[in-house]
XYZ file of C-alpha atoms in Angstrom:
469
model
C 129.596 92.981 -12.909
C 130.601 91.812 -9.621
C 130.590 94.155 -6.503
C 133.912 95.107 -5.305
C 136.166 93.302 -3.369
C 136.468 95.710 -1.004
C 132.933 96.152 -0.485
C 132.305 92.751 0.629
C 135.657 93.639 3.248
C 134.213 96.931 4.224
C 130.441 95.084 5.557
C 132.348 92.778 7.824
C 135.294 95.169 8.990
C 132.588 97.626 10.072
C 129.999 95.078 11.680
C 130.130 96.363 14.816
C 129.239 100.056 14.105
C 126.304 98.616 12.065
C 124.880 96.797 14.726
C 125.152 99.997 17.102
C 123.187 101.994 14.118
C 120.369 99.040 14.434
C 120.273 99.220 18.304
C 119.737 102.785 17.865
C 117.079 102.369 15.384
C 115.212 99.604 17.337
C 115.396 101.850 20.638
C 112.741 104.092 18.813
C 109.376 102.659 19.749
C 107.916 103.828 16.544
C 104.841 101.861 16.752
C 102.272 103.109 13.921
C 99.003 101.182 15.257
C 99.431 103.253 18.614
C 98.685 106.676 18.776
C 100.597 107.199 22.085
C 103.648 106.474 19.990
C 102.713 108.638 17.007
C 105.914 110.992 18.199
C 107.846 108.199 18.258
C 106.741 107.113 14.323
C 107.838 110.956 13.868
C 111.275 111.050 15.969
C 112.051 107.619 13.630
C 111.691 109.450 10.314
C 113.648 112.277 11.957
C 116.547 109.988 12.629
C 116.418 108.245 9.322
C 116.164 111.093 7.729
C 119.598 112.069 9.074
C 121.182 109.260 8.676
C 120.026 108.715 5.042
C 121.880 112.671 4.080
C 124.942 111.501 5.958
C 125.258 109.108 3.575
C 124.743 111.478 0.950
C 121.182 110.943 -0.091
C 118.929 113.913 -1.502
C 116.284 113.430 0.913
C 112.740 115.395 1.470
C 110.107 114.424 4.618
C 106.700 114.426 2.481
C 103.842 115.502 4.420
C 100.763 113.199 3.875
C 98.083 114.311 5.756
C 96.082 113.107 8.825
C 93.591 110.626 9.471
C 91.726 108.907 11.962
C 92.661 105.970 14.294
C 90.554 104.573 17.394
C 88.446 108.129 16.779
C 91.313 110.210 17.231
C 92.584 112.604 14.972
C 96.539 112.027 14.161
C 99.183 113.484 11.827
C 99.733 110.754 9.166
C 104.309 109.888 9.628
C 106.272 111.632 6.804
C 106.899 109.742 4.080
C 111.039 110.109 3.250
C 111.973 110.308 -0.555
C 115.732 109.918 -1.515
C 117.982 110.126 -4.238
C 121.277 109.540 -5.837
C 122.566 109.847 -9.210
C 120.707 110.896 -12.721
C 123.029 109.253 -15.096
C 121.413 108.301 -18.309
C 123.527 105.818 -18.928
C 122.502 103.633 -15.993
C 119.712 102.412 -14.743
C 117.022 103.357 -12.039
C 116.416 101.380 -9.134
C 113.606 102.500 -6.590
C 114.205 100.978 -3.429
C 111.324 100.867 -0.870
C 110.844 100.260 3.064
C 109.146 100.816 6.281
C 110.407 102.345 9.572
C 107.108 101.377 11.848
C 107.000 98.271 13.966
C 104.377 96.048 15.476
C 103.673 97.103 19.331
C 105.671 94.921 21.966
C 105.339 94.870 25.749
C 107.862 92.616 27.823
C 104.819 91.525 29.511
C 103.519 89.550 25.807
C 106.031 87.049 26.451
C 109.730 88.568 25.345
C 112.735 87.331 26.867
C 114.450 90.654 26.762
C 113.091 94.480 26.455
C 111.690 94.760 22.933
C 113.109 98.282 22.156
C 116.145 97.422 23.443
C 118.759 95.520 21.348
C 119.680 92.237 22.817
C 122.819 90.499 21.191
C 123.201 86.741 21.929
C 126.621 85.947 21.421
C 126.264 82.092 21.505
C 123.783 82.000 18.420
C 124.443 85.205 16.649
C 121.036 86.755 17.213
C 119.944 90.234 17.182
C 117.040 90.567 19.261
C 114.441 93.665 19.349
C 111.356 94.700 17.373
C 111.989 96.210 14.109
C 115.298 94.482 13.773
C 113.858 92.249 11.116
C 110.710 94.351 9.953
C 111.673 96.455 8.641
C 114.383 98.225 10.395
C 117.566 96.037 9.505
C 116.944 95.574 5.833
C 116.299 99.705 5.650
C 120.002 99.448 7.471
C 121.557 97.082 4.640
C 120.793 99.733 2.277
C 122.252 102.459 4.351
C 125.608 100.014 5.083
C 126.086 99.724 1.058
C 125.481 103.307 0.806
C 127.787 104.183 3.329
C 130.562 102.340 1.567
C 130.112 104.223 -1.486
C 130.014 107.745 0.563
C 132.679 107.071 2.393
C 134.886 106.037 -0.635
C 134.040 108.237 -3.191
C 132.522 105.413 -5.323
C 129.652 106.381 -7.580
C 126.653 103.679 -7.165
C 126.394 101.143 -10.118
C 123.181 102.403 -10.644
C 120.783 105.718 -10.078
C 119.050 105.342 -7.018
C 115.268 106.206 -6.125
C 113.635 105.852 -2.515
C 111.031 105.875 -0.678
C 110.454 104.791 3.161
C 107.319 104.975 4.730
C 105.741 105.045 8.581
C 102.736 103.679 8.421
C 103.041 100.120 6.783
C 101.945 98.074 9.754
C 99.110 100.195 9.741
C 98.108 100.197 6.199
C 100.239 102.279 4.369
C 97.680 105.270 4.511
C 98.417 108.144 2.429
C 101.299 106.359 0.518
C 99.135 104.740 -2.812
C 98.363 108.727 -3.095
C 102.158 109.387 -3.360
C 103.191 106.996 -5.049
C 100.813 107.358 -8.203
C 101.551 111.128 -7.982
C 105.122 110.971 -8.211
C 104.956 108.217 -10.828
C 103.032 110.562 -13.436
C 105.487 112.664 -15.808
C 107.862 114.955 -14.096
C 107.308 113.275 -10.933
C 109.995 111.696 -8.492
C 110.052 108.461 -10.098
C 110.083 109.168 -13.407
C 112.608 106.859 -15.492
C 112.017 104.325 -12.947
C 113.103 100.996 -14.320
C 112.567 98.668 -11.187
C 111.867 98.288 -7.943
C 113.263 96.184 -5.384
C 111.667 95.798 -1.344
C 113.383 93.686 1.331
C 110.736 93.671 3.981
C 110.166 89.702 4.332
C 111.634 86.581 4.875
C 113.502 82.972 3.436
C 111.464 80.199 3.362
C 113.363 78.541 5.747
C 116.597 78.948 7.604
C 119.056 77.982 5.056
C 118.118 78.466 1.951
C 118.024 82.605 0.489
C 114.956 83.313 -1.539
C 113.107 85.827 -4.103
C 109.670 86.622 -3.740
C 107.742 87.151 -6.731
C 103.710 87.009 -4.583
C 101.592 88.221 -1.702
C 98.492 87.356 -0.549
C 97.205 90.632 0.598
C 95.462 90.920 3.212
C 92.481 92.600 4.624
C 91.921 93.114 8.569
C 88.472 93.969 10.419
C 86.760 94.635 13.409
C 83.321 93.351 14.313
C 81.889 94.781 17.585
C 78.943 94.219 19.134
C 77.454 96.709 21.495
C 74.153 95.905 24.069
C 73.522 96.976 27.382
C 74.607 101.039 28.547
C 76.989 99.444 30.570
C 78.418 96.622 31.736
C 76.683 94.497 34.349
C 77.103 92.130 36.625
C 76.424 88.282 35.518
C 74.940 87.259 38.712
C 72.196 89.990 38.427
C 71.764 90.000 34.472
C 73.350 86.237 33.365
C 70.847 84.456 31.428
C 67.891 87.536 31.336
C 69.789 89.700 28.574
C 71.756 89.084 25.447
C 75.565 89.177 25.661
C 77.638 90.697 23.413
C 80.498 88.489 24.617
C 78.081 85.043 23.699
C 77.246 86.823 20.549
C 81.058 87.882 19.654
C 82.151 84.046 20.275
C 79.125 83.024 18.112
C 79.947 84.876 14.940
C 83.526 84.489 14.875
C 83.187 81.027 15.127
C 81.373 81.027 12.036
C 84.310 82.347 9.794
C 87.080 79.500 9.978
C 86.846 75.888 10.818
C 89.685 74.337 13.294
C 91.165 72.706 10.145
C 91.883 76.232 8.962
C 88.987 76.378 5.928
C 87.312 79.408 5.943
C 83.505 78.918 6.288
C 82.786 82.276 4.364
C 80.961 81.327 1.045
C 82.797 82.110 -2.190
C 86.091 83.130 -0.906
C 88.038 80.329 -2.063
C 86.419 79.954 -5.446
C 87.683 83.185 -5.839
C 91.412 82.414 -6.244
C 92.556 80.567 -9.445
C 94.131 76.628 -9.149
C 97.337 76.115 -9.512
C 98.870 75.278 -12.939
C 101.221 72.154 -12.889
C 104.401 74.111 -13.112
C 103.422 76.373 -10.393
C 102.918 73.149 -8.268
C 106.238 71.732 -9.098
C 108.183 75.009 -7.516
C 106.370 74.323 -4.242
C 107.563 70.753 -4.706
C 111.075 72.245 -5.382
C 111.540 74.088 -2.446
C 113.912 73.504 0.104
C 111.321 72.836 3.020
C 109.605 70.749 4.839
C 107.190 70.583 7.468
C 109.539 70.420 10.342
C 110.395 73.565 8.962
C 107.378 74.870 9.897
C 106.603 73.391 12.718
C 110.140 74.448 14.026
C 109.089 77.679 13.442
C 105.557 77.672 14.833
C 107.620 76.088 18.498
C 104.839 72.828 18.433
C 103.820 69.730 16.308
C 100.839 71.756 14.719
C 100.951 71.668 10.984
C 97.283 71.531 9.483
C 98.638 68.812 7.210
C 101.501 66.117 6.617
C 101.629 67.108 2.554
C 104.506 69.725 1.899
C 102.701 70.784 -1.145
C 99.474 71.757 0.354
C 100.900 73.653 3.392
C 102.818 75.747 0.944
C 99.914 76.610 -1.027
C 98.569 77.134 2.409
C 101.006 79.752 3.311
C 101.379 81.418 -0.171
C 98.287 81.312 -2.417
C 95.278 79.840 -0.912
C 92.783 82.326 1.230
C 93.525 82.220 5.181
C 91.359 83.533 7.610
C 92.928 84.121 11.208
C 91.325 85.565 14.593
C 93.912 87.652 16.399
C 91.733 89.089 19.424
C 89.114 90.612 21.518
C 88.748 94.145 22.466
C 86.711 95.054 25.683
C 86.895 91.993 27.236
C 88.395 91.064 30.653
C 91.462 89.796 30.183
C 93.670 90.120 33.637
C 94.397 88.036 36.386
C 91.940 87.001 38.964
C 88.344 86.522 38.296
C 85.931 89.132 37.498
C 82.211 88.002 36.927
C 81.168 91.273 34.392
C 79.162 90.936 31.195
C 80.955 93.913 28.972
C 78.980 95.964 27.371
C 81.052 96.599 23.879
C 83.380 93.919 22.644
C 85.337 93.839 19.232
C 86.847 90.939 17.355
C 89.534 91.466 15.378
C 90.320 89.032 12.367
C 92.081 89.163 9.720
C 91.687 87.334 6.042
C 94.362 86.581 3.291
C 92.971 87.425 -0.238
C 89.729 88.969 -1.962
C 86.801 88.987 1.329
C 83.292 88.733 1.412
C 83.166 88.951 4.937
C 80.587 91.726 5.472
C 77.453 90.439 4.246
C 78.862 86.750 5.714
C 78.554 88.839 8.904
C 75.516 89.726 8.423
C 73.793 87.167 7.593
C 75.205 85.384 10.426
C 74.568 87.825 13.207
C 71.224 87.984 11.971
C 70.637 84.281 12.531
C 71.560 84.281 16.034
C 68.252 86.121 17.012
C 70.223 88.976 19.070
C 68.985 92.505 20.114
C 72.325 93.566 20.130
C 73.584 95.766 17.845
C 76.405 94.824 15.068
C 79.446 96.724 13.664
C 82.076 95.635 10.959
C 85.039 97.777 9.849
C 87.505 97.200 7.644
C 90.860 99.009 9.046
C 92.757 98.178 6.662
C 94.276 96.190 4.130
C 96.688 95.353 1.014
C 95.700 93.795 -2.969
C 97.520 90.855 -3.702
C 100.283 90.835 -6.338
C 102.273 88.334 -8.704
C 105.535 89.470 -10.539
C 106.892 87.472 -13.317
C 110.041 86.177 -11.557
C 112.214 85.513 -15.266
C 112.592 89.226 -15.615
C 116.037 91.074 -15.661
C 115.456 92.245 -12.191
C 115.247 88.687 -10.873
C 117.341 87.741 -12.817
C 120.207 90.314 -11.481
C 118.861 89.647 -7.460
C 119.462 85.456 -8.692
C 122.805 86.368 -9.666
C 124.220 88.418 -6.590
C 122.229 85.532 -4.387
C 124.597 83.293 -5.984
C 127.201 85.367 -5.619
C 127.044 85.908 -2.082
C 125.576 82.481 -0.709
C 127.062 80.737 -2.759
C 123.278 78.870 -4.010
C 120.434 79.474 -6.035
C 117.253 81.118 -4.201
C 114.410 79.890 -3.982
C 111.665 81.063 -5.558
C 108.798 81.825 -3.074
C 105.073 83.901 -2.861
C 104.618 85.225 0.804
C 101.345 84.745 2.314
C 101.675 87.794 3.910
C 101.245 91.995 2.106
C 102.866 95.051 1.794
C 100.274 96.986 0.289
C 102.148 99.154 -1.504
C 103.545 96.655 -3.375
C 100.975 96.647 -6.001
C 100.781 100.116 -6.217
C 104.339 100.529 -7.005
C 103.596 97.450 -10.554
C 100.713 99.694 -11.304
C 101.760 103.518 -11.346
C 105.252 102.516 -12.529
C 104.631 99.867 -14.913
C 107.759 98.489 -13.952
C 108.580 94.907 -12.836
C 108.880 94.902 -8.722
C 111.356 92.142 -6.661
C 110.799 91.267 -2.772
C 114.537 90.274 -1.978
C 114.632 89.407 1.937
C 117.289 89.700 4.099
C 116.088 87.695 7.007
C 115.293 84.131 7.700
C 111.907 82.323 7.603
C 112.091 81.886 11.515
C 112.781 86.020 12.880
C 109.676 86.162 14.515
C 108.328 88.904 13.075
C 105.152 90.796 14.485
C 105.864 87.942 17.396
C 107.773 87.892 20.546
C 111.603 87.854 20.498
C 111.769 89.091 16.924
C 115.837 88.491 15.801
C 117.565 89.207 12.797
C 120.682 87.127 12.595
C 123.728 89.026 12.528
C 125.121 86.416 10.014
C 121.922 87.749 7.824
C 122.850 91.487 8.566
C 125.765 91.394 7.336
C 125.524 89.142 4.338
C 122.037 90.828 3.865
C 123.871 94.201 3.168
C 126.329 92.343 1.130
C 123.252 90.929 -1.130
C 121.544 94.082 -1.524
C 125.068 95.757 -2.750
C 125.944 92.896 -4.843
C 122.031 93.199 -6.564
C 122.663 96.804 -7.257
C 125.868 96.024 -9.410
C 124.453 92.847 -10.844
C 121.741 95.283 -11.884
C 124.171 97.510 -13.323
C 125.467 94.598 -15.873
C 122.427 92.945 -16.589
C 120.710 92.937 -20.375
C 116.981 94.797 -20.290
């Protein structure tokens, strides 16, 4: 069935008061990877919390534990179950997101203050970490929800959900929850899909499903030497650096063409069959698209094909920074002590011994380190099921054009989790476009993508309603 007229009039008369609630949300520096900002992870899931009840949700903050980050001890973020409706007549949906962000300093490069909600006028932008991941999708749900609150509608649908803290950080202490509350009796039980919006079109024109993610696994190699550091004119060239030694194994992971120079990884990931190759072909991109994106003329290749495969199924291996190291203005002539590298590798690793091995060659007394922090499995839905075939309709519906159908190269590790314990098919349904900027400076969400966003995620939930199992 087709969502209500008046719906569709409600997100746009209301705009306004929904981009307030997502300036309020993004003022929250709930950054999970920093343990200064633990509270602030904690103040967010207070605030959603409230928000979600006012909107008539059956909410409970889950308590999942502690754990350890940078060697301190830290309360692990609730985790915030919801619910709505137990109609037997109707099915379930189990919505999922996250209310952590990526850290962001003015300082890294942002026009504006990140935790501040900048609105440009002239291009319709909504500017401020979290506004995109995850924070304005979580919002679209509330926006739909608060239409049906506020008008005595009953939902289409039984609603399930779950919205975590801790995503950017590896979802700790959420697999746990989830296969617990997926067993019999649990909060999930009857469960009949699941639908995340926490990622992105394609491009920025064309609306998309996700039915893949890469996973991803993310490590720190340090390498430790001398007590303390020392000064290069006394000690340069009579001890071995762990900065020369750092440089020398990462450069041994990925080549400047972007293959990864780890044996095995890529002969771990099946070939494409033919009509797998022929929706990359399909899709409404190009690379311009990407290279718009990326701000530079830097695409590893001219073939559209390939870079897709690039960016959704084949293995990628990225460095994203040193630890320990002087990086400030001036000049400073010190050989550190302890650095770390910090890379991070899309698909199934076999970093460690790689590592190893290669650390081994270089003939250092230093000593080696290599953690994994954290990480997410990759995951394929099939993307003709009745849940896809529901978020194809409202897509339709509400943009007037057929998605495309897309794998992310990216993970949200619970993803997996949630196909597994619930044996249920799972949809990624984005709300934002392929250029927000997310985990980057200047991260937007379009309002034109807010607002049509919340309309999509509405219209899915009554497409859902009519659609045949």
């Amino acid at each position: 069935m087709p969502a209500p007229a008046e719906f569709l009039k409600y997100i746009d008369n209301n705009a306004d008061k929904f981009i307030k609630r997502l300036a309020d949300a993004v003022a929250i520096p709930s950054i999970s990877g920093d343990a200064t900002h633990r509270k602030d992870v904690f103040a967010m899931a207070e605030w959603l919390n409230g928000q979600l009840k006012q909107v008539g949700v059956d909410t409970q903050l889950v308590d999942l534990g502690r754990h350890t980050m940078d060697g301190e001890d830290l309360p692990l973020p609730p985790a915030i179950l919801g619910r709505i409706g137990d109609d037997k007549s109707k099915k379930t949906v189990l919505i999922y997101g996250h209310f952590d962000v990526q850290p962001a300093n003015k300082s890294d490069g942002w026009d504006t203050e990140p935790f501040t909600l900048a609105i440009d006028e002239k291009t319709g932008r909504l500017i401020g970490r979290g506004s995109s991941d995850d924070k304005g999708p979580i919002l679209g749900w509330l926006n739909v929800l608060q239409y049906h609150h506020e008008n005595n509608i009953p939902l289409p649908v039984n609603l399930r959900c779950v919205f975590e803290g801790m995503e950017e950080s590896g979802s700790e202490g959420l697999d746990e929850l989830v296969q617990r509350e997926s067993l019999k009796g649990g909060y999930f039980e009857g469960v009949d899909c699941v639908c995340i919006s926490d990622n992105y079109w394609l491009n920025t024109r064309t609306p998309a499903l996700t039915y893949g993610l890469r996973g991803l696994s993310y490590y720190k190699v340090t390498i430790t030497g001398p007590a303390r550091d020392l000064h290069s004119g006394v000690f340069g060239r009579t001890v071995h650096e762990p900065m020369t030694d750092l440089i020398s194994l990462l450069g041994t992971l990925v080549s400047a063409q972007g293959d990864i120079l780890v044996k095995g990884v890529d002969d771990m990931v099946a070939p494409p069959n033919e009509e797998e190759k022929a929706i990359y072909a399909g899709l409404n991109y190009s690379i311009s698209d990407i290279e718009e994106a990326a701000g530079a003329s830097i695409a590893l290749s001219d073939d559209k094909v390939s870079v897709l495969m690039g960016r959704m199924r084949s293995p990628s291996l990225s460095i994203h920074g040193i630890e320990g190291a002087f990086s400030g203005a001036g000049a400073k002539t010190v050989i550190p002590a302890k650095v770390s590298g910090k890379f991070s590798i899309r698909r199934h690793p076999l970093v460690i011994a790689h590592l190893e091995k290669a650390f081994a060659a270089i003939g250092s007394k230093n000593k080696l380190t290599v953690e994994n922090l954290h990480g997410g499995k990759p995951w394929v839905a099939d993307h003709r099921h009745w849940n896809f075939e529901a978020a194809k309709k409202a897509t339709k519906a509400v943009y007037g054009q057929d998605p495309d159908l897309t794998r992310e190269g990216g993970s949200i590790p619970v993803t997996l989790t949630f196909a597994e314990s619930l044996g249920v098919n799972v949809l990624l349904l984005p709300m934002g476009r392929g250029d927000d900027g997310a985990h980057s400076t200047n991260e937007k969400l379009d309002k034109s993508n807010f607002l049509e966003g919340s309309k999509l995620l509405g219209t899915y939930l009554y497409e859902l309603a009519d659609v045949q199992k």
